[in-house]
CSV table of C-alpha atoms in Angstrom, one decimal:
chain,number,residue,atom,x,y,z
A,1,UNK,CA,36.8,-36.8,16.7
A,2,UNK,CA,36.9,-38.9,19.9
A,3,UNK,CA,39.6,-42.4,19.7
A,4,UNK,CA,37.8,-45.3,18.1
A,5,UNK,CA,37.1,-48.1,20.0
A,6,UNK,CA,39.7,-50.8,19.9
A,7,UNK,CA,38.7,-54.4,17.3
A,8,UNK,CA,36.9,-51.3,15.0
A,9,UNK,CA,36.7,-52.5,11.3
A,10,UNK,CA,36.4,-49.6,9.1
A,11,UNK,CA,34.8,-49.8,5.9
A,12,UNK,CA,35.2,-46.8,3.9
A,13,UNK,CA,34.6,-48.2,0.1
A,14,UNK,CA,32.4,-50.5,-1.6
A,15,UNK,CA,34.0,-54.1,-0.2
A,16,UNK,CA,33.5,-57.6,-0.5
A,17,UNK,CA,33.0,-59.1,3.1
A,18,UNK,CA,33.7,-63.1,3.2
A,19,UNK,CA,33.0,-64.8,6.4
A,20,UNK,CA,34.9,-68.2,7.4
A,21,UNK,CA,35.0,-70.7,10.1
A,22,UNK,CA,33.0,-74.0,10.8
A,23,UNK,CA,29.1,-74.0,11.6
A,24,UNK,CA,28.4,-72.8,14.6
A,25,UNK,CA,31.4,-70.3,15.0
A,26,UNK,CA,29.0,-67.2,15.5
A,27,UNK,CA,29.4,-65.9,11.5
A,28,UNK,CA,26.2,-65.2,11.1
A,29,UNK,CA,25.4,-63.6,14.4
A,30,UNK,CA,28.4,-61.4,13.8
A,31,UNK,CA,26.9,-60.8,9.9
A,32,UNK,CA,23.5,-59.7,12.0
A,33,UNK,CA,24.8,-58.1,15.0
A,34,UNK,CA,27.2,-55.4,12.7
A,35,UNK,CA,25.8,-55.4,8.9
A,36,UNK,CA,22.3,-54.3,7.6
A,37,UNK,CA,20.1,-57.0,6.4
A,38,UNK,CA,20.5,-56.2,2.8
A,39,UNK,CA,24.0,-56.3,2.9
A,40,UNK,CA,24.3,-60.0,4.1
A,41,UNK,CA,24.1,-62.8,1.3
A,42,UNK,CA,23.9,-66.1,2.6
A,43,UNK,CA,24.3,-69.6,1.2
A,44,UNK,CA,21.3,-71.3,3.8
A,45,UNK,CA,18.6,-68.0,2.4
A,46,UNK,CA,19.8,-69.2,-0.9
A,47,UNK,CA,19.1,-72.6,-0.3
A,48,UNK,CA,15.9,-71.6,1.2
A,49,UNK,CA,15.0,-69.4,-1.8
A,50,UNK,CA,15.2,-72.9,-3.8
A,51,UNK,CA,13.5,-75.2,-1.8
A,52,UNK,CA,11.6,-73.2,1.5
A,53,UNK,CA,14.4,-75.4,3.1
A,54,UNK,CA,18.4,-73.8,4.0
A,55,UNK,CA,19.4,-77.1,4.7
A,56,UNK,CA,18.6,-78.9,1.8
A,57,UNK,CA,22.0,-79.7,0.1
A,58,UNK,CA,20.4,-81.3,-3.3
A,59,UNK,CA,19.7,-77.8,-4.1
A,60,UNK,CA,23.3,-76.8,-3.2
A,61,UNK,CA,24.9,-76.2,-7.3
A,62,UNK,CA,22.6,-74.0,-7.6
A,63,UNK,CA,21.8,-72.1,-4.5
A,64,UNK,CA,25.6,-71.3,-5.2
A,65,UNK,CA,25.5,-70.0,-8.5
A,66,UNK,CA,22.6,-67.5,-7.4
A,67,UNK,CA,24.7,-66.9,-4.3
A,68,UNK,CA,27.6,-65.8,-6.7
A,69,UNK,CA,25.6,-63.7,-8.8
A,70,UNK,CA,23.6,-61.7,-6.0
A,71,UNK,CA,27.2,-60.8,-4.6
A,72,UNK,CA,28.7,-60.2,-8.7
A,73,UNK,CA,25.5,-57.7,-8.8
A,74,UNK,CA,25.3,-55.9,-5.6
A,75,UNK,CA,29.5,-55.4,-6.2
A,76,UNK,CA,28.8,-53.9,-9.4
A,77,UNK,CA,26.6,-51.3,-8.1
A,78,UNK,CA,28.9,-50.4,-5.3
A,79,UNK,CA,27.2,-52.0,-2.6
A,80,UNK,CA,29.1,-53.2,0.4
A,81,UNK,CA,28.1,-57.4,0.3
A,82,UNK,CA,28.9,-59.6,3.2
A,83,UNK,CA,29.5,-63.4,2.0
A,84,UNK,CA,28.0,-65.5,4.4
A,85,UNK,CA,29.3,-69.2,4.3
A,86,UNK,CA,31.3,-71.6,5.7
A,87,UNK,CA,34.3,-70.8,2.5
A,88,UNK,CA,36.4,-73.6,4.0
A,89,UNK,CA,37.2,-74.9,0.6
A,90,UNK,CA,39.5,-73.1,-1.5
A,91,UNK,CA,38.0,-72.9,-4.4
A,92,UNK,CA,35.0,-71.6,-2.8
A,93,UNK,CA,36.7,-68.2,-1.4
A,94,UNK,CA,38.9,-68.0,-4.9
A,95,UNK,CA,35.5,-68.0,-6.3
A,96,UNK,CA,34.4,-65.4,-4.2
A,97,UNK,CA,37.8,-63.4,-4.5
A,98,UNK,CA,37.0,-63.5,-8.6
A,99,UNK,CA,34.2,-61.8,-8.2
A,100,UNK,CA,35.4,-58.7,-6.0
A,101,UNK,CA,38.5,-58.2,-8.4
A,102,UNK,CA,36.3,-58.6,-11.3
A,103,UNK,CA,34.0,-56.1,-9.8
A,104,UNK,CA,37.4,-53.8,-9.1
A,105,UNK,CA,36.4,-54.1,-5.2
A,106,UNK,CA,38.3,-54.6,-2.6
A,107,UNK,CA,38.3,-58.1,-0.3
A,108,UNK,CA,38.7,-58.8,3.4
A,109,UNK,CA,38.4,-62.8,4.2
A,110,UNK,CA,37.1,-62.8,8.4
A,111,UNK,CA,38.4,-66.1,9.6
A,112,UNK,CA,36.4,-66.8,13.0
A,113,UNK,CA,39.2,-68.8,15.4
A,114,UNK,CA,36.2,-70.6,17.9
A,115,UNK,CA,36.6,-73.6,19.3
A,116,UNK,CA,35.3,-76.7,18.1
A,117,UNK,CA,33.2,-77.7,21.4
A,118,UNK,CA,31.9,-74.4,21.4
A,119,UNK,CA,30.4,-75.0,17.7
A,120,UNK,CA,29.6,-78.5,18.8
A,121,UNK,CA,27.3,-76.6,22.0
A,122,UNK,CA,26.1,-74.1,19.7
A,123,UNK,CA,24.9,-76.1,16.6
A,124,UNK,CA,23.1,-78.2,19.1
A,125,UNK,CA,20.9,-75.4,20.0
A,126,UNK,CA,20.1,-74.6,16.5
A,127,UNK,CA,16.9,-75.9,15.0
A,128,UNK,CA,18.3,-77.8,12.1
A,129,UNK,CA,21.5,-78.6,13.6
A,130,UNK,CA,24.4,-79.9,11.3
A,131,UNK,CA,25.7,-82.4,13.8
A,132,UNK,CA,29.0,-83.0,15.4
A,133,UNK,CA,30.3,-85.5,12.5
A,134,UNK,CA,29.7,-82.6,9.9
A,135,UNK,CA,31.8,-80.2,12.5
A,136,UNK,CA,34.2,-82.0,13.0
A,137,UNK,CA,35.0,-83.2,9.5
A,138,UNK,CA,34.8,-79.3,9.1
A,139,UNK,CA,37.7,-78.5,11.5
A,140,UNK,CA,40.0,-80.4,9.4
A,141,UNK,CA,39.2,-77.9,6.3
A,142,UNK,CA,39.2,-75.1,8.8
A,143,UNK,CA,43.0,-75.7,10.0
A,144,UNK,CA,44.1,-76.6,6.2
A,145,UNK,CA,42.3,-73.1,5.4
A,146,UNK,CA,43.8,-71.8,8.3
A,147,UNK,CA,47.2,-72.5,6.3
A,148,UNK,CA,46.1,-71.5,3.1
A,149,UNK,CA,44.6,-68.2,3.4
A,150,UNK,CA,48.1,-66.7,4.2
A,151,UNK,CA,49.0,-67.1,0.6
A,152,UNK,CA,45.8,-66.0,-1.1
A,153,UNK,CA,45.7,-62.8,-2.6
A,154,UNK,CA,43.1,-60.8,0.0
A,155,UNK,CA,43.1,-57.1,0.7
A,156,UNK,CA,43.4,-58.2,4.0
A,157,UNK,CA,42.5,-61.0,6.8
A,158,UNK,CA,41.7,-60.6,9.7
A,159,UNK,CA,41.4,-63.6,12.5
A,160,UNK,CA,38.7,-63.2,14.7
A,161,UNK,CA,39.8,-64.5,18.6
A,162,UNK,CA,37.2,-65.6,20.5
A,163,UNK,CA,35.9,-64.3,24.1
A,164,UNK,CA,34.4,-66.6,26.0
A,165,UNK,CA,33.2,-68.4,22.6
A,166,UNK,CA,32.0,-65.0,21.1
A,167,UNK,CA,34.3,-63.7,18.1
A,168,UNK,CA,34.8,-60.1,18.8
A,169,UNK,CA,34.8,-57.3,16.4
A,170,UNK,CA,33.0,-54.1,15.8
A,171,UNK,CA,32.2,-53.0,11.6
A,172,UNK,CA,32.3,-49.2,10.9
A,173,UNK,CA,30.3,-49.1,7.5
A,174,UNK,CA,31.8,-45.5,7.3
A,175,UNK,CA,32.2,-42.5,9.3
A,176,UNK,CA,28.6,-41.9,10.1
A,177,UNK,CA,29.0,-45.3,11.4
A,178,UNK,CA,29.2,-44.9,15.6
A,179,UNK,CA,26.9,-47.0,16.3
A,180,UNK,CA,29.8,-47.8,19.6
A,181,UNK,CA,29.1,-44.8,20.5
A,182,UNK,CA,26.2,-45.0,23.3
A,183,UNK,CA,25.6,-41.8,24.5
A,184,UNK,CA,23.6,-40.3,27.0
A,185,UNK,CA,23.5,-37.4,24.2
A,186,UNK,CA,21.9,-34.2,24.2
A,187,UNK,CA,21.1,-33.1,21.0
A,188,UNK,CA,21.2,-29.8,19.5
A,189,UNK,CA,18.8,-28.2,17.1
A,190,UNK,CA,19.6,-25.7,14.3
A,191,UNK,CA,21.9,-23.1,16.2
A,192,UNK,CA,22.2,-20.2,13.2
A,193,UNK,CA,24.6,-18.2,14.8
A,194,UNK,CA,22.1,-18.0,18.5
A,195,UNK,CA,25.4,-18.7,20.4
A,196,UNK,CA,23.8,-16.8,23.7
A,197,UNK,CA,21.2,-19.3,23.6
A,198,UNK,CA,22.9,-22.1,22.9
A,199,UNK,CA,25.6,-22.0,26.0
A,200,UNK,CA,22.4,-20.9,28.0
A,201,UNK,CA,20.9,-24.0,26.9
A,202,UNK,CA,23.9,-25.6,27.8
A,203,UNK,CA,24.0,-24.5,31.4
A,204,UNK,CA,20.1,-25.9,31.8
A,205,UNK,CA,21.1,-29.2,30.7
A,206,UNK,CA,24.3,-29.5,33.4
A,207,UNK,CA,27.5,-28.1,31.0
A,208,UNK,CA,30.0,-26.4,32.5
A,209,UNK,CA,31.9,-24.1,30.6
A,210,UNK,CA,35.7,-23.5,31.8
A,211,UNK,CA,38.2,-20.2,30.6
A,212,UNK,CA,39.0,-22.2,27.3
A,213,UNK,CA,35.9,-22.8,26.3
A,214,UNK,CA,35.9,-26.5,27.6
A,215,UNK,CA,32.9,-28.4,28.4
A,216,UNK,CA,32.0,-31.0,31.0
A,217,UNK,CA,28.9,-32.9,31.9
A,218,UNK,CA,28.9,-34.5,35.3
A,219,UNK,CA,27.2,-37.6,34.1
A,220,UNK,CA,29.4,-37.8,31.0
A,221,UNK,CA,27.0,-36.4,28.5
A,222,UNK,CA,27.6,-35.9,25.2
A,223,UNK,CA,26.1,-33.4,22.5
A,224,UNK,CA,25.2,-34.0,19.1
A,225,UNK,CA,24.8,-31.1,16.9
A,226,UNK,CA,22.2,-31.3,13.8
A,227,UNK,CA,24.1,-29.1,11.6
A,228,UNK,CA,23.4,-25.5,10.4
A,229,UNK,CA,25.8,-23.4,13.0
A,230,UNK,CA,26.0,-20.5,10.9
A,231,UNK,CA,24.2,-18.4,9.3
A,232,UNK,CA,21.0,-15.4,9.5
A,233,UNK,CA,22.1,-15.1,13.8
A,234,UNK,CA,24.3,-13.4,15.3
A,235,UNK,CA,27.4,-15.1,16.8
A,236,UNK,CA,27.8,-17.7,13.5
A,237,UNK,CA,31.3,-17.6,13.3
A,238,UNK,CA,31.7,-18.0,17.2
A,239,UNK,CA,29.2,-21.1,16.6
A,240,UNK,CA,31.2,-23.0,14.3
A,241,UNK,CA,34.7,-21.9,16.4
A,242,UNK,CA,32.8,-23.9,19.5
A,243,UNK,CA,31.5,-26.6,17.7
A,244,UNK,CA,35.0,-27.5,16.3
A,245,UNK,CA,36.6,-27.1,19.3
A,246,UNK,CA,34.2,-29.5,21.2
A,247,UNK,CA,34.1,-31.8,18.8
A,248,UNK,CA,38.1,-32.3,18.1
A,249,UNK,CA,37.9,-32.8,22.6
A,250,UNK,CA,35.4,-35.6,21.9
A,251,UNK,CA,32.9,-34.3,23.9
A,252,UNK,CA,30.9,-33.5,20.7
A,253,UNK,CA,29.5,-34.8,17.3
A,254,UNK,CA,28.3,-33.3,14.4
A,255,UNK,CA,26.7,-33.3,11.1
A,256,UNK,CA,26.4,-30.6,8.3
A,257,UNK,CA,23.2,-28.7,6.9
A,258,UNK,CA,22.6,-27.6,3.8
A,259,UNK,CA,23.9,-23.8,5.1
A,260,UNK,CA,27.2,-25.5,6.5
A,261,UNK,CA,27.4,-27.0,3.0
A,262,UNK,CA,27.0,-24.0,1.2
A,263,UNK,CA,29.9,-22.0,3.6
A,264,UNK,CA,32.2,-25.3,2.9
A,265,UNK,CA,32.0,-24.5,-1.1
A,266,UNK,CA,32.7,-21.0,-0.3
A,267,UNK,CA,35.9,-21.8,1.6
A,268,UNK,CA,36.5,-24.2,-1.4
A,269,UNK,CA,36.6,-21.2,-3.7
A,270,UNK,CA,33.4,-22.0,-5.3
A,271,UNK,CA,31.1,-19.0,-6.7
A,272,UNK,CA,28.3,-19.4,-4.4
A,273,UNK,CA,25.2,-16.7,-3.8
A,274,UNK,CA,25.6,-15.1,-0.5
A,275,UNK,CA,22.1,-15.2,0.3
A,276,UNK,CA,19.7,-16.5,3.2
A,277,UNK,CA,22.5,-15.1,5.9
A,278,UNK,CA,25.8,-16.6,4.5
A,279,UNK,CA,26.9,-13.3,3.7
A,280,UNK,CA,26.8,-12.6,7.7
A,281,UNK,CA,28.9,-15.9,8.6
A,282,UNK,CA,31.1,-15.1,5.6
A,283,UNK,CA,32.2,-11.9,6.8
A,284,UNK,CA,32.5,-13.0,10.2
A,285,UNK,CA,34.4,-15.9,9.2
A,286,UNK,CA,36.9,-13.4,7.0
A,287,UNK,CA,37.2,-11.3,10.3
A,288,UNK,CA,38.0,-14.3,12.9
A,289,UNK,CA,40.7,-15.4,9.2
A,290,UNK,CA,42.8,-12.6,10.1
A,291,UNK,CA,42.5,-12.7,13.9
A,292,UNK,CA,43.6,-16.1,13.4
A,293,UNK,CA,45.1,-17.2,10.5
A,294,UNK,CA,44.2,-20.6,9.5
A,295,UNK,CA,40.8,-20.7,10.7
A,296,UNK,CA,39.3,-20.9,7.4
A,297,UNK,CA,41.4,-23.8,6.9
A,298,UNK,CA,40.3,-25.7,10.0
A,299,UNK,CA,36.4,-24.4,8.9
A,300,UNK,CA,36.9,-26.0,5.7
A,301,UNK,CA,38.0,-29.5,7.1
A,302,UNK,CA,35.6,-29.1,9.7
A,303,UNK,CA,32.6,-29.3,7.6
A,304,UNK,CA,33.8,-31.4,4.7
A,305,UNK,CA,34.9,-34.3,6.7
A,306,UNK,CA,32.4,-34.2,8.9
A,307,UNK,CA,29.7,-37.7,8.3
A,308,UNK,CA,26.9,-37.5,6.3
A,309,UNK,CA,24.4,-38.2,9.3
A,310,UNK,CA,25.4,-39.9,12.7
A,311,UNK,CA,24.1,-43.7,13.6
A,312,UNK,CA,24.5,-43.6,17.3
A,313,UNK,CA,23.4,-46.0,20.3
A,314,UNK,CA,24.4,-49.6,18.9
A,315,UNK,CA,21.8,-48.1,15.6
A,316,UNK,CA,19.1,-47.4,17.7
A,317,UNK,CA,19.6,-43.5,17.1
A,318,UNK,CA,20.1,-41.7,13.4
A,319,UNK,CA,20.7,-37.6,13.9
A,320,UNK,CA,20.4,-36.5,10.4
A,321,UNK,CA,20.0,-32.6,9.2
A,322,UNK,CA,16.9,-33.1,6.8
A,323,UNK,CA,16.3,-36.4,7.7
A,324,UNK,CA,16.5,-39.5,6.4
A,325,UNK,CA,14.7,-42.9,4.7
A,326,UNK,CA,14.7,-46.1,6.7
A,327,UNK,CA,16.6,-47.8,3.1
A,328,UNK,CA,19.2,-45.2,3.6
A,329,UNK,CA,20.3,-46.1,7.1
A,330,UNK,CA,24.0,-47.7,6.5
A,331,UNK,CA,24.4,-46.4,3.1
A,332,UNK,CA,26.3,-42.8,2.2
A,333,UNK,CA,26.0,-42.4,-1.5
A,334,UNK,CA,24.9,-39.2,-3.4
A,335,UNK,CA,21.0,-39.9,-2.5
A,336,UNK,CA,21.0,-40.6,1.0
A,337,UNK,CA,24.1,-37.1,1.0
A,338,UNK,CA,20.8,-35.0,-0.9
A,339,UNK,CA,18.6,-36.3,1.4
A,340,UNK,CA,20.1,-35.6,4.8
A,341,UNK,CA,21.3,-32.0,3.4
A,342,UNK,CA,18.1,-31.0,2.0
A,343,UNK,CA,15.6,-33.5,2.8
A,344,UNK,CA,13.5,-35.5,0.6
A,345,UNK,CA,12.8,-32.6,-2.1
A,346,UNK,CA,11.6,-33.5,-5.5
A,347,UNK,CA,13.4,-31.2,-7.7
A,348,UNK,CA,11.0,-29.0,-8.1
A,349,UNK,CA,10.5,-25.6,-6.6
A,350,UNK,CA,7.2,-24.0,-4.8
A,351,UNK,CA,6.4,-20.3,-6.0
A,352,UNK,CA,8.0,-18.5,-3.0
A,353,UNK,CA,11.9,-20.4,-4.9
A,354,UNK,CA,11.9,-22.7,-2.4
A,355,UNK,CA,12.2,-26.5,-2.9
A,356,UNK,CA,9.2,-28.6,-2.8
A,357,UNK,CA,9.8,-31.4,0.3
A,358,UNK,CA,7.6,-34.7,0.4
A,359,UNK,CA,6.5,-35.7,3.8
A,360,UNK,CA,8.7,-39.0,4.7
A,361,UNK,CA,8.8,-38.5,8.2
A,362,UNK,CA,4.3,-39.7,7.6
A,363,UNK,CA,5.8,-42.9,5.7
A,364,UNK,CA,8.5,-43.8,8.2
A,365,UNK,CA,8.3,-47.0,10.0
A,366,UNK,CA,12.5,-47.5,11.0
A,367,UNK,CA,12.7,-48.9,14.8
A,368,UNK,CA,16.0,-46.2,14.8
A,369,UNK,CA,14.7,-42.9,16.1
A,370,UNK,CA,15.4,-40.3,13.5
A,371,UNK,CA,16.0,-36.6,15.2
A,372,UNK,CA,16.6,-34.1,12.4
A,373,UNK,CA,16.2,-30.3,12.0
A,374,UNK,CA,16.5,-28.0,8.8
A,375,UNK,CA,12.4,-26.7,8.4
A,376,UNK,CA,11.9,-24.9,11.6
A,377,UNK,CA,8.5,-26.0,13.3
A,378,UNK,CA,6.7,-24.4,15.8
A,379,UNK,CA,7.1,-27.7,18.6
A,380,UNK,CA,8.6,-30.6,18.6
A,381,UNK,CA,6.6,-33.7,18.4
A,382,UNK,CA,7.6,-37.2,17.9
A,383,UNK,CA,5.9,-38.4,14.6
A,384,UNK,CA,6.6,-42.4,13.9
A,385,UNK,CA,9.9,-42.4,15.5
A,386,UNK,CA,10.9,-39.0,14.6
A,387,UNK,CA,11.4,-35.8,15.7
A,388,UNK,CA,12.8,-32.6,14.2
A,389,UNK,CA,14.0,-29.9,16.6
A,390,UNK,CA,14.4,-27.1,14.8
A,391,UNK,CA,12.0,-24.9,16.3
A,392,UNK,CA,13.3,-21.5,14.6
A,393,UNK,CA,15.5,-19.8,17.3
A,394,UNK,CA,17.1,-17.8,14.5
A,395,UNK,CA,13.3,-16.2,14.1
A,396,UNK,CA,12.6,-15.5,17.2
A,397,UNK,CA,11.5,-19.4,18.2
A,398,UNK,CA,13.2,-21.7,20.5
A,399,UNK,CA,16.3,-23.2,20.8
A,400,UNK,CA,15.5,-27.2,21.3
A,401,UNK,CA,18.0,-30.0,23.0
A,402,UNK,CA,16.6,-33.5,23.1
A,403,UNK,CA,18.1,-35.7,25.7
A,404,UNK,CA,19.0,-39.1,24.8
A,405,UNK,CA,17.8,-41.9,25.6
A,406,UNK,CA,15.8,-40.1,27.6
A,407,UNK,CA,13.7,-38.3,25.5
A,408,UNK,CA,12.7,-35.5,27.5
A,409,UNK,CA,12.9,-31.8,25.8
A,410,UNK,CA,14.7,-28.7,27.0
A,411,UNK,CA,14.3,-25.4,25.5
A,412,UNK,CA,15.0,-21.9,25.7
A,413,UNK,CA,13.4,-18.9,23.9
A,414,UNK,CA,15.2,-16.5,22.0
A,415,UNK,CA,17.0,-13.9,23.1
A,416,UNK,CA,15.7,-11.6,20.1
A,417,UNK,CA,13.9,-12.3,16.4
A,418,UNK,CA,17.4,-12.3,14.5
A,419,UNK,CA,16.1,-12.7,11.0
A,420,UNK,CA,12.2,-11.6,10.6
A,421,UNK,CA,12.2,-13.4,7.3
A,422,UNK,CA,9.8,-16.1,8.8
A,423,UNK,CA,7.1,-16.0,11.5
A,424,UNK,CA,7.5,-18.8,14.2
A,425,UNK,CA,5.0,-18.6,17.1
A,426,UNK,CA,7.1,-20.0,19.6
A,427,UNK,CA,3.9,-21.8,21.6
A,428,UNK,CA,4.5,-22.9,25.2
A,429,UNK,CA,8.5,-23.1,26.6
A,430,UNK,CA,9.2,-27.4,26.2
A,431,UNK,CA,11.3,-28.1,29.6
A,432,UNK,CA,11.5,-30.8,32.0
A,433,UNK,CA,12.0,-30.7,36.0
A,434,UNK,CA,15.3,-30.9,36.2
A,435,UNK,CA,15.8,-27.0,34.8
């Protein structure tokens, strides 16, 4: 994967966030800017849950004690839970602390290091503004916590510096988690193997391809591949081998399908049917093994640390390979894993043995743009924010790239109908003007 981007806090496990500084340090709009909505408690909503007012502090005792046990709950099921409140007081963030170890999670305190004028220009702005008497009196608890914290028993704490009265930080929820990562992309449909298409496809979008299989884009593009590599085409190994290599340059991401999943538990030494074209990437893959020894092992790492899905372009962009639920966006737990592998099937299975799939892309209403793949479609057509561009190359469809965040199609027909298992009318070539 390409370096991370420096001030990147990863979150890999379920984590008790606690935010401190004085009002108006910028907590909440760092709470907004890098968490989901669901994951932020705060003490004002609390309050305003009480009373329809954040500020009222009659209601304070026990705006708290619901603020404690929405974090004690949310910990408990393994959700990720930012604390958002001032936690100057000590026995406010030993409170708080309780709870996580309790809930056997882990605790990071944020301390935001701002300057008190700054809060003092800031709160002024606010609507309901606590005033510079309350800030100041503040900044005394804030240098006493200051002292304090770096005795109490946290999983870590981290001080946030300010930047021109901004505390500066990115959040990784986990390794689908790039939302730093801004693209332009060019995203790749469902490649089965169609290697000739794909680095033709390539070369219409503006790749170059050097003698070690390098690849450049003059205007620093990136692709995004929307998993299943392998499998029913022609060239799957050779797929996979390009895809890794790419992606380990940083000039590529990707996420697994259901058919990369499947070859992952066969390198695992899982009994797995060798059906639906496995069987061909299987004995490719055993061929290019003794070619090269230690491919296998690089496959296998490939595919099982690869992210769930990919939350791109500051979380205006979600590439998932059977899509996914607007609730799931942030989250990577065995649900939202089903989902993005197989899609949103119900268990049950349609008379031809395969799965029966409910239509969420006709209930999504996300403002992140969902591109996905895994049921080829004749075209690609954006339906409420998404798109899936897998238009069945391995069939004798298309190939489809969508370029982001321009969303303009490219496509290229196949070369030949690799696997006549399925009947895709390819319909009229997608391409823009700059082919």
């Amino acid at each position: 994967m390409p370096p991370e981007p420096p001030n990147l806090l990863n979150i890999t496990q379920p984590t008790l966030i606690v935010l401190c500084g004085v009002s108006g340090c910028g907590k909440s709009s760092f709470a907004f800017d890098n968490f989901l909505s669901t994951q932020i408690v705060s003490s004002d909503t609390c309050r305003a849950i009480l009373s329809d007012d954040p500020a009222n502090q009659s209601v304070s005792g026990r705006a708290f004690e619901l603020f404690h046990w929405i974090i004690g709950q949310r910990l408990r099921r393994g959700y990720t839970t930012v604390a958002d409140s001032t936690a100057l007081a000590k026995r406010a963030r030993m409170e708080l602390l309780r709870i996580a170890r309790d809930n056997k999670r882990r605790a990071i305190l944020l301390v935001f290091e701002v300057g008190l004028s700054e809060c003092i220009r800031r709160d002024a702005l606010r609507e309901q503004p606590v005033g510079q008497i309350v800030i100041y009196a503040q900044g005394a608890k804030f240098r006493q916590a200051m002292r304090d914290v770096q005795t109490e028993e946290w999983d870590e704490v981290i001080f946030m510096k300010s930047t021109q009265g901004e505390a500066t930080m990115q959040v990784r929820l986990g390794s689908f988690d790039l939302r730093y990562e801004r693209g332009p992309f060019d995203i790749i449909g469902d490649v089965h193997g169609c290697t000739d298409e794909l680095l033709e496809l390539l070369s219409i979008l503006g790749y170059t391809l050097d003698d070690n299989s390098d690849i450049s884009h003059p205007d620093k593009r990136k692709l995004v591949f929307v998993g299943d590599l392998g499998d029913r085409g022609p060239h799957n190994a050779d797929a996979f081998a390009l895809a890794m290599h790419w992606v380990r340059s940083g000039r590529a991401f990707y996420t697994p399908g259901n058919h990369c999943n499947k070859l992952m538990r066969y390198l695992k030494g899982r009994n797995v049917t060798q059906s639906h074209g496995l069987d061909l990437t299987i004995a490719e893959v055993e061929a290019r093994e003794k070619r090269k020894p230690g491919f296998k092992a690089q496959l296998h790492d490939f595919i099982s640390q690869a992210p769930t899905y990919l939350w791109l372009d500051g979380g205006k962009l979600v590439v998932a390979h059977g899509g996914i639920k607007r609730g799931m966006i942030g989250r990577d737990d065995r649900s939202v894993q089903t989902m993005c592998l197989y899609g949103d099937i119900t268990g049950k299975s349609n008379p031809d043995g395969t799965p029966v799939r409910l239509d969420w892309a006709a209930h999504y209403r996300g403002d992140a743009a969902i591109v996905y793949g895994h049921t080829p479609t004749p075209t690609p057509e954006w339906r409420n924010n998404t798109i899936n561009i897998d238009q069945g190359c391995v069939f004798g469809g298309r190939l489809t790239a969508l370029r982001w965040p321009e969303r303009e199609i490219v496509q290229v027909k196949a070369r030949a109908t690799y696997d006549p298992s399925k009947d895709i009318d390819p319909g009229p070539e997608v391409i823009d003007d700059k082919r």
